[in-house]
C-alpha cells in the first residue's frame, strides 16, 4: 500500500495481548533461563517466567527408553523406534539397530489448540514395518488423566508402561516389553520446549528438523591482536649480489597486513609499523610473520617466517606497553624465542616484535550507530549491570508470501532472530503461516542503556536439510530496532511494529511484528553513573584507531562472527548475521546521502528560523514583540547576572512543557525520513548494485556523471566555507597590508574605548544599534561586512 494514501501504514501500533500472569522473585541474584531474569542486591524484584507472552499449552510426551522388546517375525531381530500418535499428528524417534533395550530420551510437543483426540497412542515399531500398521506394542493414555506441570515445578518423573500385544487385547497376559514415558500438560515455559519435536513441524524430516527449533547463541569472544613490527637484523637475501628491499607481512587467518618497504636497501631494516587484527576465542589460527624481499613489483622472495600460537601471546588490559622480543626466523615456517632456541637449528635472520592481545578495547562487530554492547573484551573490566531487558516475541501478522507452492499458493516459513550484546536468540520456525505465533520470551542483562536491540524476521529456506549446498539463502522479511534509552523504566510496551524491506522497486511493507518488552532498572545511581562516563572503554580514547582501521576491523569481526555462528547446530546462517549486523551500512547510496542532507537541514532550520525571527524583530514586523524584546534586553543589560539563570530556566520550562507531548511509542524506521518513498528507480538500482559494479558501462558512466555533478556542488559549498575561514585568518597576517593595518588600528581604538567605557554602556549601545528601527537602516551591506568580503583568501593560489 502506498504510504501517501495511508499515513498509518508504517507507524507503530498499540496492541493488547493477553499476557501471562506476573509473579514476584525474592532477593538474590539468579538467572531464569529463557524466561526468568537476574536481580542484584537485596529486596524483591518484580518478575515472572514468560509474563510477556501469551500462555500456550502443549501436551508433552517424553519417550525415555524401552526394555525387553521381543524380536519380530520378519527379521528375527528388533530395530525399534517409537511413533507417538495424537489424532492426525504422528511423530517418530530414530531407530536402533538390533537393540532390545533402546534409549531415546526424546520429547514430543502437541499444541493444545491442535489436539483432535482424547487418547494418546504410543507405538513401538520395527524399522522393517515403516509405512505399515504393524507394531511390536502399544500404549494408550487418556488425556483426561494427564497432569499439568508449570515451572518452577520439578520435572515429572517418567513411568514404566506395559506394551500391549498387537495380536491380543489389553487383557493379554503375554508381555511384549515395557516403555518408560512421561506425559504432562505444560506451557512454552517448560524446559523441554526448545528441544522438543513440535506437531506444527511434522512435515519436516531429516536435518531440517534441527533448523525449526528455537536456539540461543553466544557470539565468540573477540580480541584485537596488536602486532608492532619494529625491525629485523641480519637479513640474508637469496641474491647475494644486491642489498634486499625488505618488508614484513603479518597474517592471521585471512587477514594480511604488510609493512612499508624499507626506504633504502639494507640488511637491517627498521619499520616500527603497528598492525591490528581481530581474533576470536578459542584461537584457531596462528600469527604468521614473514620477511620478504621485493625483487620487482610482481615478485617477492620469502627470506624467513615465524608462526606464533595466540594462546602464548601476552594479554594487556590498559595502555602500558608490553615488552618487545626478538624472534628467530625460519625458512620452514616455525619459530621460538631465541633464548630457547636449539643451537643446531640455523636461522636466516631475526625479527623484533611487540605482540599483545588488547583486552581494554571493545571489538566492534556492529555498526557504531546501532551497537548493542560497549563492554571491553576482558571480563575483569566489566561493571555491574544497570538493568534487565525482557522481550516477548509474540508473533507476526500479514507476512508477505516468500515462496510459492505447486498450486500457486504463496506461503512463508517464518522465524525471528533477536540480538543484544553477545547473546543471539532464534525462535522456532512456524511452517506455512502468514500470521505465525511464537510466544517466546528472552532476557538480557543491560550494561549501558544507550544501546540498541535488533530483531529481524526471516523465511526459512533450509527445511529440506542440507541447504542446497549453501546456495539457498534465508529471505529477509523485515527488521526492528529498539533503542533502550528511549524506553521508560519498568513499563511494559506492547506494540506491533511494521516490517519493511527496501527492494529495487521501492520500499515495501512485508508484515507486522508483535512484541512485548520491558526495561527494568536495578539502580538509579548506577544509571546516572553510566550517563556520566565515556561511551566506549577508555582504550578507545587513549590509543584510538583511525576511521579506516575501525571500518576494516569491523568488517573482519563481522566475518568471524558469521563464520562461528554458521558452525553452530542449527547454524545461524551468514545472510542472517550480516543483515543483523548491517554489513552494507558503509556502502554508497544516493538515497542515504539525501536523507542525511535533509537531516542536517532539519537541524539548522531552527537556527534559520531564529535568524528570521530576529530579522522580524529588528524590522518591527510586529511592534509589540519588538517592544517586549527591547524591554527584556534592557533588563538583562542592567542585571547581567540574570543572563545565564534566565537561559537555563527557559530551557527547563521548555523541557517541562514538552513532557506533556513526549513520545508514547519507541522510535521506528521511518521510510519518509529515510527518503525511500520518492527515490528514483535508478538510484535504488545503484544501491543494490554489487561492489565492484556489475552494471553495463553506459549506466556506470551515467551514474559517474551524476555523482560528479553532486560532488561539484558539495565542492563549491566546502570551498565557500574555506574562503570565509581564511578571510578571518588573514586579518592579522598582513596578506593585505592595508586591511590588516586598518584592523589593528580599529582594535587599538576599540581597546581604549572599551577600557574607559563601562561594559553595560557598550552592551546597551550595541544592542540598541542592532535592534534599531528600519527607518534608521540602510539596504546596503554594513561596513564590517564590506570590509570582511574584501579580505584575501587562498582561493587565488588554487590551480
PDB file of C-alpha atoms in Angstrom, residues 203-209 211-212 403 411 413 426 429-432 459-467 474 573:
ATOM      1  CA  UNK A 203       6.133 -32.232   7.754  1.00  0.00           C
ATOM      2  CA  UNK A 204       9.864 -31.605   8.314  1.00  0.00           C
ATOM      3  CA  UNK A 205      12.177 -34.599   8.359  1.00  0.00           C
ATOM      4  CA  UNK A 206      15.892 -35.307   8.379  1.00  0.00           C
ATOM      5  CA  UNK A 207      18.361 -32.477   9.011  1.00  0.00           C
ATOM      6  CA  UNK A 208      15.591 -29.927   8.520  1.00  0.00           C
ATOM      7  CA  UNK A 209      14.185 -30.812  11.952  1.00  0.00           C
ATOM      8  CA  UNK A 211      16.517 -25.813  11.712  1.00  0.00           C
ATOM      9  CA  UNK A 212      12.970 -25.330  13.034  1.00  0.00           C
ATOM     10  CA  UNK A 403       7.643 -18.939  -1.509  1.00  0.00           C
ATOM     11  CA  UNK A 411       3.398 -19.297   1.911  1.00  0.00           C
ATOM     12  CA  UNK A 413       8.050 -20.434   6.992  1.00  0.00           C
ATOM     13  CA  UNK A 426      16.303 -17.592  17.296  1.00  0.00           C
ATOM     14  CA  UNK A 429      10.092 -21.807  12.672  1.00  0.00           C
ATOM     15  CA  UNK A 430       6.319 -21.747  12.173  1.00  0.00           C
ATOM     16  CA  UNK A 431       5.560 -23.585   8.946  1.00  0.00           C
ATOM     17  CA  UNK A 432       3.197 -22.393   6.246  1.00  0.00           C
ATOM     18  CA  UNK A 459      11.831 -17.023   5.859  1.00  0.00           C
ATOM     19  CA  UNK A 460      13.396 -20.428   6.494  1.00  0.00           C
ATOM     20  CA  UNK A 461      14.573 -21.919   3.201  1.00  0.00           C
ATOM     21  CA  UNK A 462      16.508 -24.863   4.685  1.00  0.00           C
ATOM     22  CA  UNK A 463      13.740 -27.195   5.796  1.00  0.00           C
ATOM     23  CA  UNK A 464      14.746 -29.921   3.369  1.00  0.00           C
ATOM     24  CA  UNK A 465      18.092 -30.453   5.120  1.00  0.00           C
ATOM     25  CA  UNK A 466      21.462 -29.767   3.656  1.00  0.00           C
ATOM     26  CA  UNK A 467      20.630 -26.263   2.497  1.00  0.00           C
ATOM     27  CA  UNK A 474      17.007 -17.388   4.046  1.00  0.00           C
ATOM     28  CA  UNK A 573      23.482 -18.520   8.648  1.00  0.00           C
TER      29      UNK A 573
END
